Amino acid sequence: RIQRVWRSSYNRRTAVVRTQKRERLAATKIQARYRGFMVVRRRQNAAATSIQRLMRGFLVRMVHHRRRAATRIQRHSRGFLCRRMMLRKLQAAIVIQRFARGKLARNRVQARRKQFNDSALLLQCAWRRKQAYKTTSDLRAIKREKEAREASACTIQRVFRGQQGRRRFAGIRQAHMAEENEHASATRIQSAFRCHRARRQVA
């Protein structure tokens, strides 16, 4: 039994030692691989830095060349556009001058035509004013005669309607007075009858 316990304890210690030894060997291999990887990575980074430096220089030179080419193209295109714009402005100025001269000529013709028309209108207005004055005088005379007739007719109608109204009012007043008299008589009769009945009831 003691031997069995000792053997099991020994086996456990041996297994632990073997495990630690294996772990050290594995760690050593991992470190070696990692250090080799880092060396390769440093070399790759150095190569990438060199490539980036060369590429950036190439790109800067290419951008510079492109900018110079773009500047030259812009200079020529702007010159072409300015010359074309000036030509168009010159043509537009010629067209505007042509239209302006035509407009001025038409305005002068219209002014003369308007002057002739105004003179004709003045003559026509004087003639029409004379005819209208004559016609207006005749119409005013007819209107005054018509108004006099209408005033006479209105006066006759007013007098007649006043008489008719007074007659109707007198009839209505008489009927109203008769109705009030009848009402007063009936009231007196009712009062006398009630007094008589009240005396009989008291007696």
Coordinates of N, CA and C in Angstrom, one line a residue:
R1 N 0.8 -1.2 0.0 CA 0.0 0.0 0.0 C 0.9 1.3 0.0
I2 N 1.9 1.3 0.8 CA 2.8 2.4 0.9 C 3.5 2.6 -0.5
Q3 N 3.9 1.4 -1.1 CA 4.5 1.5 -2.4 C 3.5 2.1 -3.4
R4 N 2.3 1.6 -3.3 CA 1.3 2.1 -4.3 C 1.1 3.6 -4.2
V5 N 1.1 4.1 -3.0 CA 0.9 5.6 -2.8 C 2.1 6.3 -3.3
W6 N 3.3 5.7 -2.9 CA 4.6 6.4 -3.4 C 4.6 6.4 -4.9
R7 N 4.3 5.3 -5.5 CA 4.3 5.2 -7.0 C 3.4 6.2 -7.6
S8 N 2.2 6.3 -7.1 CA 1.2 7.2 -7.6 C 1.7 8.7 -7.5
S9 N 2.3 8.9 -6.3 CA 2.8 10.3 -6.1 C 4.0 10.5 -7.0
Y10 N 4.8 9.6 -7.2 CA 6.0 9.7 -8.1 C 5.5 9.9 -9.5
N11 N 4.5 9.1 -9.9 CA 4.0 9.3 -11.3 C 3.4 10.7 -11.5
R12 N 2.7 11.2 -10.5 CA 2.1 12.5 -10.6 C 3.2 13.6 -10.8
R13 N 4.3 13.5 -9.9 CA 5.4 14.4 -10.1 C 6.0 14.3 -11.4
T14 N 6.2 13.1 -11.9 CA 6.9 12.9 -13.2 C 6.0 13.5 -14.3
A15 N 4.7 13.3 -14.2 CA 3.8 13.8 -15.2 C 3.8 15.4 -15.2
V16 N 3.9 16.0 -14.0 CA 4.0 17.4 -13.9 C 5.3 17.9 -14.5
V17 N 6.4 17.2 -14.2 CA 7.7 17.6 -14.8 C 7.6 17.5 -16.3
R18 N 7.1 16.4 -16.8 CA 7.0 16.2 -18.2 C 6.1 17.3 -18.9
T19 N 5.0 17.6 -18.2 CA 4.1 18.7 -18.7 C 4.9 20.0 -18.8
Q20 N 5.5 20.4 -17.7 CA 6.3 21.7 -17.7 C 7.3 21.7 -18.7
K21 N 8.0 20.5 -18.9 CA 9.1 20.5 -20.0 C 8.5 20.7 -21.3
R22 N 7.4 20.0 -21.6 CA 6.7 20.2 -22.9 C 6.2 21.7 -23.1
E23 N 5.7 22.3 -22.0 CA 5.2 23.7 -22.1 C 6.4 24.6 -22.4
R24 N 7.6 24.3 -21.8 CA 8.8 25.2 -22.1 C 9.2 25.0 -23.5
L25 N 9.2 23.8 -24.0 CA 9.6 23.5 -25.4 C 8.6 24.3 -26.3
A26 N 7.3 24.1 -26.0 CA 6.3 24.8 -26.9 C 6.4 26.3 -26.8
A27 N 6.7 26.9 -25.6 CA 6.9 28.3 -25.5 C 8.1 28.8 -26.3
T28 N 9.2 28.0 -26.2 CA 10.4 28.3 -27.0 C 10.1 28.3 -28.5
K29 N 9.4 27.3 -29.0 CA 9.1 27.3 -30.4 C 8.2 28.4 -30.8
I30 N 7.2 28.8 -29.9 CA 6.3 29.9 -30.3 C 7.1 31.2 -30.3
Q31 N 8.0 31.4 -29.3 CA 8.8 32.6 -29.3 C 9.7 32.7 -30.6
A32 N 10.3 31.5 -30.9 CA 11.2 31.5 -32.1 C 10.3 31.9 -33.4
R33 N 9.2 31.2 -33.5 CA 8.3 31.6 -34.6 C 7.9 33.0 -34.6
Y34 N 7.5 33.6 -33.4 CA 7.1 35.0 -33.3 C 8.2 35.9 -33.7
R35 N 9.5 35.6 -33.2 CA 10.6 36.5 -33.5 C 10.9 36.4 -35.0
G36 N 10.8 35.2 -35.6 CA 11.0 35.2 -37.0 C 10.0 36.0 -37.8
F37 N 8.7 35.8 -37.3 CA 7.6 36.6 -37.9 C 7.9 38.1 -37.8
M38 N 8.3 38.6 -36.7 CA 8.6 40.0 -36.5 C 9.7 40.5 -37.3
V39 N 10.8 39.6 -37.5 CA 11.9 40.0 -38.4 C 11.3 40.2 -39.8
V40 N 10.5 39.2 -40.3 CA 9.9 39.3 -41.6 C 9.0 40.5 -41.7
R41 N 8.3 40.8 -40.6 CA 7.4 41.9 -40.6 C 8.2 43.2 -40.7
R42 N 9.3 43.3 -40.0 CA 10.1 44.5 -40.1 C 10.7 44.7 -41.5
R43 N 11.1 43.6 -42.1 CA 11.6 43.7 -43.5 C 10.5 44.1 -44.4
Q44 N 9.3 43.6 -44.2 CA 8.2 43.9 -45.1 C 7.8 45.4 -44.9
N45 N 7.8 45.9 -43.6 CA 7.5 47.3 -43.4 C 8.5 48.2 -44.0
A46 N 9.8 47.8 -44.0 CA 10.8 48.6 -44.6 C 10.6 48.7 -46.1
A47 N 10.3 47.5 -46.7 CA 10.0 47.4 -48.1 C 8.8 48.3 -48.5
A48 N 7.7 48.1 -47.7 CA 6.5 48.9 -47.9 C 6.8 50.4 -47.8
T49 N 7.6 50.8 -46.8 CA 7.9 52.2 -46.7 C 8.7 52.7 -47.9
S50 N 9.6 51.9 -48.4 CA 10.3 52.3 -49.6 C 9.4 52.4 -50.8
I51 N 8.5 51.4 -50.9 CA 7.5 51.5 -52.1 C 6.6 52.7 -51.9
Q52 N 6.1 53.0 -50.7 CA 5.3 54.1 -50.5 C 6.0 55.4 -50.8
R53 N 7.3 55.5 -50.4 CA 8.1 56.7 -50.7 C 8.2 57.0 -52.2
L54 N 8.5 55.9 -52.9 CA 8.7 56.0 -54.4 C 7.3 56.3 -55.0
M55 N 6.3 55.6 -54.5 CA 5.0 55.9 -55.1 C 4.5 57.3 -54.9
R56 N 4.7 57.8 -53.7 CA 4.3 59.1 -53.4 C 5.0 60.2 -54.2
G57 N 6.3 59.9 -54.4 CA 7.1 60.8 -55.3 C 6.6 60.8 -56.7
F58 N 6.3 59.6 -57.2 CA 5.7 59.4 -58.5 C 4.4 60.2 -58.6
L59 N 3.5 60.0 -57.6 CA 2.2 60.6 -57.6 C 2.3 62.2 -57.6
V60 N 3.3 62.6 -56.7 CA 3.4 64.1 -56.6 C 3.9 64.6 -58.0
R61 N 4.9 63.9 -58.6 CA 5.3 64.4 -59.9 C 4.2 64.4 -61.0
M62 N 3.4 63.3 -60.9 CA 2.3 63.2 -61.8 C 1.2 64.3 -61.6
V63 N 0.9 64.5 -60.4 CA 0.0 65.6 -60.0 C 0.5 67.0 -60.5
H64 N 1.8 67.2 -60.3 CA 2.4 68.4 -60.8 C 2.3 68.6 -62.3
H65 N 2.6 67.5 -63.0 CA 2.5 67.5 -64.5 C 1.1 67.8 -64.9
R66 N 0.1 67.1 -64.2 CA -1.3 67.3 -64.5 C -1.7 68.7 -64.3
R67 N -1.3 69.3 -63.2 CA -1.7 70.6 -62.9 C -1.1 71.6 -63.9
R68 N 0.1 71.4 -64.3 CA 0.7 72.2 -65.4 C -0.1 72.1 -66.7
A69 N -0.4 70.8 -67.0 CA -1.2 70.6 -68.2 C -2.6 71.2 -68.1
A70 N -3.2 71.1 -66.9 CA -4.6 71.7 -66.7 C -4.5 73.2 -66.8
T71 N -3.4 73.8 -66.2 CA -3.3 75.2 -66.3 C -3.1 75.7 -67.7
R72 N -2.4 75.0 -68.5 CA -2.2 75.3 -69.9 C -3.5 75.2 -70.7
I73 N -4.2 74.1 -70.4 CA -5.5 73.9 -71.1 C -6.5 75.0 -70.7
Q74 N -6.5 75.3 -69.4 CA -7.4 76.4 -68.9 C -7.1 77.7 -69.6
R75 N -5.8 78.0 -69.7 CA -5.4 79.3 -70.3 C -5.9 79.4 -71.8
H76 N -5.7 78.3 -72.5 CA -6.1 78.3 -73.9 C -7.6 78.3 -74.0
S77 N -8.3 77.6 -73.2 CA -9.8 77.5 -73.2 C -10.4 78.9 -72.8
R78 N -9.8 79.5 -71.8 CA -10.3 80.8 -71.4 C -10.1 81.9 -72.5
G79 N -8.9 81.8 -73.2 CA -8.7 82.7 -74.3 C -9.7 82.5 -75.4
F80 N -9.9 81.2 -75.7 CA -10.9 80.9 -76.8 C -12.3 81.4 -76.4
L81 N -12.7 81.2 -75.1 CA -14.0 81.6 -74.6 C -14.1 83.1 -74.6
C82 N -13.1 83.8 -74.2 CA -13.1 85.3 -74.2 C -13.2 85.9 -75.6
R83 N -12.5 85.3 -76.6 CA -12.6 85.7 -78.0 C -14.0 85.5 -78.5
R84 N -14.5 84.3 -78.2 CA -15.8 84.0 -78.7 C -16.9 84.9 -78.1
M85 N -16.7 85.2 -76.8 CA -17.7 86.1 -76.1 C -17.6 87.5 -76.7
M86 N -16.4 88.0 -76.9 CA -16.3 89.3 -77.5 C -16.9 89.4 -78.9
L87 N -16.7 88.3 -79.7 CA -17.4 88.3 -81.0 C -18.9 88.3 -80.9
R88 N -19.4 87.5 -79.9 CA -20.9 87.5 -79.7 C -21.4 88.8 -79.3
K89 N -20.6 89.5 -78.4 CA -21.0 90.8 -77.9 C -21.0 91.8 -79.0
L90 N -20.0 91.7 -79.9 CA -20.0 92.6 -81.1 C -21.2 92.4 -82.0
Q91 N -21.5 91.1 -82.2 CA -22.7 90.8 -83.1 C -23.9 91.3 -82.4
A92 N -24.0 91.1 -81.1 CA -25.2 91.5 -80.4 C -25.4 93.0 -80.4
A93 N -24.2 93.7 -80.3 CA -24.3 95.2 -80.3 C -24.8 95.7 -81.7
I94 N -24.3 95.0 -82.7 CA -24.8 95.4 -84.1 C -26.3 95.2 -84.2
V95 N -26.8 94.0 -83.7 CA -28.2 93.7 -83.8 C -29.0 94.7 -83.0
I96 N -28.5 95.1 -81.8 CA -29.2 96.1 -80.9 C -29.2 97.4 -81.6
Q97 N -28.1 97.8 -82.2 CA -28.1 99.1 -82.9 C -29.1 99.1 -84.1
R98 N -29.2 98.0 -84.8 CA -30.1 97.9 -85.9 C -31.6 98.1 -85.4
F99 N -31.9 97.3 -84.3 CA -33.3 97.4 -83.8 C -33.5 98.8 -83.2
A100 N -32.5 99.4 -82.5 CA -32.7 100.7 -82.0 C -33.0 101.8 -83.0
R101 N -32.2 101.7 -84.1 CA -32.4 102.7 -85.2 C -33.8 102.5 -85.9
G102 N -34.2 101.2 -86.0 CA -35.6 100.9 -86.6 C -36.6 101.5 -85.6
K103 N -36.4 101.3 -84.3 CA -37.4 101.8 -83.3 C -37.5 103.3 -83.4
L104 N -36.4 104.0 -83.5 CA -36.4 105.4 -83.5 C -37.1 105.9 -84.8
A105 N -36.8 105.3 -85.9 CA -37.5 105.7 -87.1 C -39.0 105.4 -87.0
R106 N -39.4 104.3 -86.4 CA -40.9 104.0 -86.3 C -41.5 105.1 -85.3
N107 N -40.7 105.4 -84.3 CA -41.3 106.4 -83.3 C -41.5 107.8 -84.0
R108 N -40.5 108.2 -84.9 CA -40.7 109.4 -85.6 C -41.9 109.4 -86.5
V109 N -42.1 108.3 -87.2 CA -43.3 108.1 -88.1 C -44.6 108.1 -87.2
Q110 N -44.6 107.4 -86.1 CA -45.8 107.4 -85.3 C -46.1 108.8 -84.7
A111 N -45.0 109.6 -84.4 CA -45.2 110.9 -83.8 C -45.9 111.8 -84.9
R112 N -45.4 111.8 -86.1 CA -46.0 112.5 -87.2 C -47.5 112.1 -87.4
R113 N -47.7 110.8 -87.4 CA -49.0 110.3 -87.6 C -49.9 110.7 -86.5
K114 N -49.4 110.7 -85.3 CA -50.2 111.1 -84.1 C -50.5 112.6 -84.2
Q115 N -49.6 113.4 -84.7 CA -49.8 114.8 -84.9 C -51.0 115.1 -85.9
F116 N -50.9 114.4 -87.0 CA -52.0 114.5 -88.0 C -53.3 114.0 -87.4
N117 N -53.3 112.9 -86.7 CA -54.5 112.4 -86.1 C -55.1 113.4 -85.0
D118 N -54.2 114.0 -84.2 CA -54.7 115.0 -83.2 C -55.3 116.2 -83.9
S119 N -54.7 116.6 -85.0 CA -55.3 117.8 -85.7 C -56.7 117.4 -86.2
A120 N -56.8 116.2 -86.8 CA -58.1 115.7 -87.3 C -59.1 115.6 -86.2
L121 N -58.6 115.1 -85.0 CA -59.5 114.9 -83.9 C -60.0 116.2 -83.4
L122 N -59.1 117.3 -83.4 CA -59.6 118.6 -82.9 C -60.7 119.1 -83.8
L123 N -60.5 119.0 -85.1 CA -61.6 119.5 -86.0 C -62.9 118.7 -85.8
Q124 N -62.7 117.3 -85.6 CA -63.9 116.5 -85.4 C -64.6 116.9 -84.1
C125 N -63.8 117.1 -83.0 CA -64.4 117.4 -81.7 C -65.1 118.8 -81.8
A126 N -64.5 119.8 -82.5 CA -65.2 121.1 -82.6 C -66.6 120.9 -83.3
W127 N -66.6 120.1 -84.4 CA -67.8 119.9 -85.1 C -68.8 119.2 -84.3
R128 N -68.4 118.1 -83.6 CA -69.3 117.3 -82.8 C -69.8 118.1 -81.6
R129 N -68.9 119.0 -81.0 CA -69.3 119.8 -79.9 C -70.4 120.7 -80.3
K130 N -70.3 121.3 -81.5 CA -71.4 122.2 -82.0 C -72.7 121.4 -82.2
Q131 N -72.6 120.2 -82.8 CA -73.8 119.4 -83.0 C -74.4 119.0 -81.7
A132 N -73.5 118.6 -80.7 CA -74.0 118.2 -79.4 C -74.6 119.3 -78.7
Y133 N -74.0 120.5 -78.8 CA -74.7 121.7 -78.1 C -76.1 121.9 -78.6
K134 N -76.2 121.8 -79.9 CA -77.5 122.0 -80.5 C -78.5 120.9 -80.1
T135 N -78.0 119.7 -80.1 CA -78.9 118.6 -79.7 C -79.2 118.7 -78.3
T136 N -78.2 119.1 -77.4 CA -78.5 119.2 -76.0 C -79.5 120.3 -75.7
S137 N -79.4 121.4 -76.4 CA -80.4 122.5 -76.2 C -81.8 122.0 -76.5
D138 N -82.0 121.3 -77.6 CA -83.3 120.7 -78.0 C -83.8 119.7 -76.9
L139 N -82.8 118.9 -76.5 CA -83.2 117.9 -75.5 C -83.6 118.5 -74.1
R140 N -82.8 119.6 -73.8 CA -83.2 120.3 -72.5 C -84.5 120.9 -72.6
A141 N -84.9 121.5 -73.7 CA -86.2 122.1 -73.9 C -87.3 121.1 -73.8
I142 N -87.1 119.9 -74.4 CA -88.0 118.8 -74.3 C -88.1 118.3 -72.9
K143 N -87.0 118.2 -72.2 CA -86.9 117.7 -70.9 C -87.7 118.7 -69.9
R144 N -87.4 120.0 -70.1 CA -88.1 121.0 -69.2 C -89.6 120.9 -69.4
E145 N -90.0 120.8 -70.7 CA -91.5 120.6 -70.9 C -92.0 119.4 -70.3
K146 N -91.3 118.2 -70.4 CA -91.7 117.0 -69.8 C -91.8 117.1 -68.3
E147 N -90.7 117.7 -67.7 CA -90.7 117.9 -66.3 C -91.9 118.7 -65.8
A148 N -92.2 119.8 -66.6 CA -93.3 120.6 -66.2 C -94.6 119.8 -66.2
R149 N -94.8 119.0 -67.2 CA -96.0 118.1 -67.3 C -96.0 117.1 -66.1
E150 N -94.8 116.5 -65.9 CA -94.8 115.6 -64.8 C -95.1 116.2 -63.4
A151 N -94.6 117.5 -63.2 CA -94.8 118.2 -62.0 C -96.3 118.5 -61.8
S152 N -96.9 119.0 -62.9 CA -98.4 119.2 -62.9 C -99.1 118.0 -62.5
A153 N -98.8 116.9 -63.2 CA -99.5 115.6 -62.9 C -99.2 115.2 -61.5
C154 N -98.0 115.3 -61.0 CA -97.7 115.0 -59.6 C -98.5 115.8 -58.6
T155 N -98.7 117.1 -58.9 CA -99.5 118.0 -58.0 C -100.9 117.5 -58.0
I156 N -101.5 117.3 -59.2 CA -102.9 116.8 -59.3 C -103.0 115.5 -58.5
Q157 N -102.1 114.6 -58.7 CA -102.2 113.3 -58.0 C -102.1 113.5 -56.5
R158 N -101.2 114.4 -56.1 CA -101.0 114.6 -54.7 C -102.2 115.1 -54.0
V159 N -102.9 116.1 -54.7 CA -104.1 116.7 -54.2 C -105.2 115.6 -54.1
F160 N -105.3 114.8 -55.2 CA -106.4 113.8 -55.2 C -106.1 112.7 -54.2
R161 N -104.9 112.3 -54.0 CA -104.6 111.3 -53.0 C -104.8 111.8 -51.6
G162 N -104.5 113.1 -51.4 CA -104.7 113.7 -50.1 C -106.2 113.7 -49.7
Q163 N -107.1 114.1 -50.7 CA -108.5 114.1 -50.5 C -109.0 112.6 -50.2
Q164 N -108.5 111.7 -51.0 CA -108.9 110.3 -50.8 C -108.4 109.8 -49.4
G165 N -107.3 110.2 -49.0 CA -106.7 109.8 -47.7 C -107.5 110.4 -46.6
R166 N -107.8 111.7 -46.7 CA -108.6 112.3 -45.6 C -110.0 111.7 -45.5
R167 N -110.6 111.4 -46.7 CA -111.9 110.7 -46.6 C -111.8 109.3 -46.0
R168 N -110.8 108.6 -46.3 CA -110.7 107.2 -45.7 C -110.4 107.4 -44.2
F169 N -109.6 108.3 -43.8 CA -109.3 108.5 -42.4 C -110.5 109.0 -41.6
A170 N -111.4 109.8 -42.3 CA -112.6 110.2 -41.6 C -113.5 109.1 -41.4
G171 N -113.7 108.2 -42.4 CA -114.5 107.0 -42.2 C -114.0 106.1 -41.2
I172 N -112.6 105.9 -41.2 CA -112.0 105.0 -40.2 C -112.2 105.6 -38.8
R173 N -112.1 106.9 -38.7 CA -112.2 107.6 -37.4 C -113.7 107.5 -36.8
Q174 N -114.7 107.7 -37.8 CA -116.1 107.5 -37.3 C -116.3 106.1 -36.9
A175 N -115.8 105.1 -37.6 CA -116.1 103.7 -37.3 C -115.4 103.4 -35.9
H176 N -114.2 104.0 -35.7 CA -113.5 103.8 -34.4 C -114.3 104.4 -33.3
M177 N -114.8 105.6 -33.5 CA -115.6 106.3 -32.4 C -116.8 105.5 -32.1
A178 N -117.5 105.0 -33.2 CA -118.7 104.2 -32.9 C -118.4 103.0 -32.1
E179 N -117.3 102.3 -32.5 CA -116.9 101.1 -31.8 C -116.5 101.4 -30.3
E180 N -115.9 102.6 -30.1 CA -115.6 102.9 -28.7 C -116.8 103.3 -27.9
N181 N -117.8 103.9 -28.6 CA -119.1 104.2 -27.9 C -119.8 102.9 -27.5
E182 N -119.9 102.0 -28.5 CA -120.5 100.7 -28.2 C -119.8 100.0 -27.0
H183 N -118.5 100.0 -27.0 CA -117.7 99.4 -26.0 C -118.0 100.1 -24.6
A184 N -118.1 101.4 -24.6 CA -118.4 102.1 -23.4 C -119.8 101.8 -22.9
S185 N -120.8 101.8 -23.8 CA -122.1 101.5 -23.4 C -122.2 100.1 -22.8
A186 N -121.6 99.1 -23.5 CA -121.6 97.7 -23.0 C -120.9 97.6 -21.6
T187 N -119.9 98.4 -21.4 CA -119.2 98.4 -20.1 C -120.1 99.0 -19.1
R188 N -120.8 100.1 -19.4 CA -121.7 100.6 -18.4 C -122.8 99.7 -18.0
I189 N -123.4 99.0 -19.1 CA -124.5 98.1 -18.8 C -124.0 96.9 -17.9
Q190 N -122.8 96.4 -18.3 CA -122.2 95.3 -17.5 C -122.0 95.7 -16.0
S191 N -121.5 97.0 -15.9 CA -121.2 97.4 -14.5 C -122.5 97.6 -13.7
A192 N -123.6 98.2 -14.4 CA -124.9 98.3 -13.7 C -125.4 97.0 -13.3
F193 N -125.4 96.0 -14.2 CA -125.9 94.6 -13.9 C -125.1 94.0 -12.8
R194 N -123.8 94.1 -12.8 CA -123.0 93.5 -11.7 C -123.3 94.2 -10.3
C195 N -123.5 95.5 -10.4 CA -123.9 96.2 -9.1 C -125.3 95.7 -8.6
H196 N -126.2 95.6 -9.5 CA -127.5 95.1 -9.2 C -127.5 93.7 -8.6
R197 N -126.7 92.8 -9.2 CA -126.6 91.5 -8.8 C -125.9 91.4 -7.4
A198 N -124.9 92.2 -7.2 CA -124.2 92.2 -6.0 C -125.1 92.7 -4.8
R199 N -126.0 93.7 -5.1 CA -126.9 94.2 -4.1 C -127.9 93.2 -3.7
R200 N -128.4 92.5 -4.7 CA -129.4 91.4 -4.4 C -128.8 90.3 -3.6
Q201 N -127.5 89.9 -3.9 CA -126.8 88.9 -3.2 C -126.6 89.3 -1.7
V202 N -126.3 90.7 -1.5 CA -126.1 91.1 -0.2 C -127.3 91.2 0.6
A203 N -128.5 91.6 -0.1 CA -129.8 91.6 0.6 C -130.3 90.2 0.9

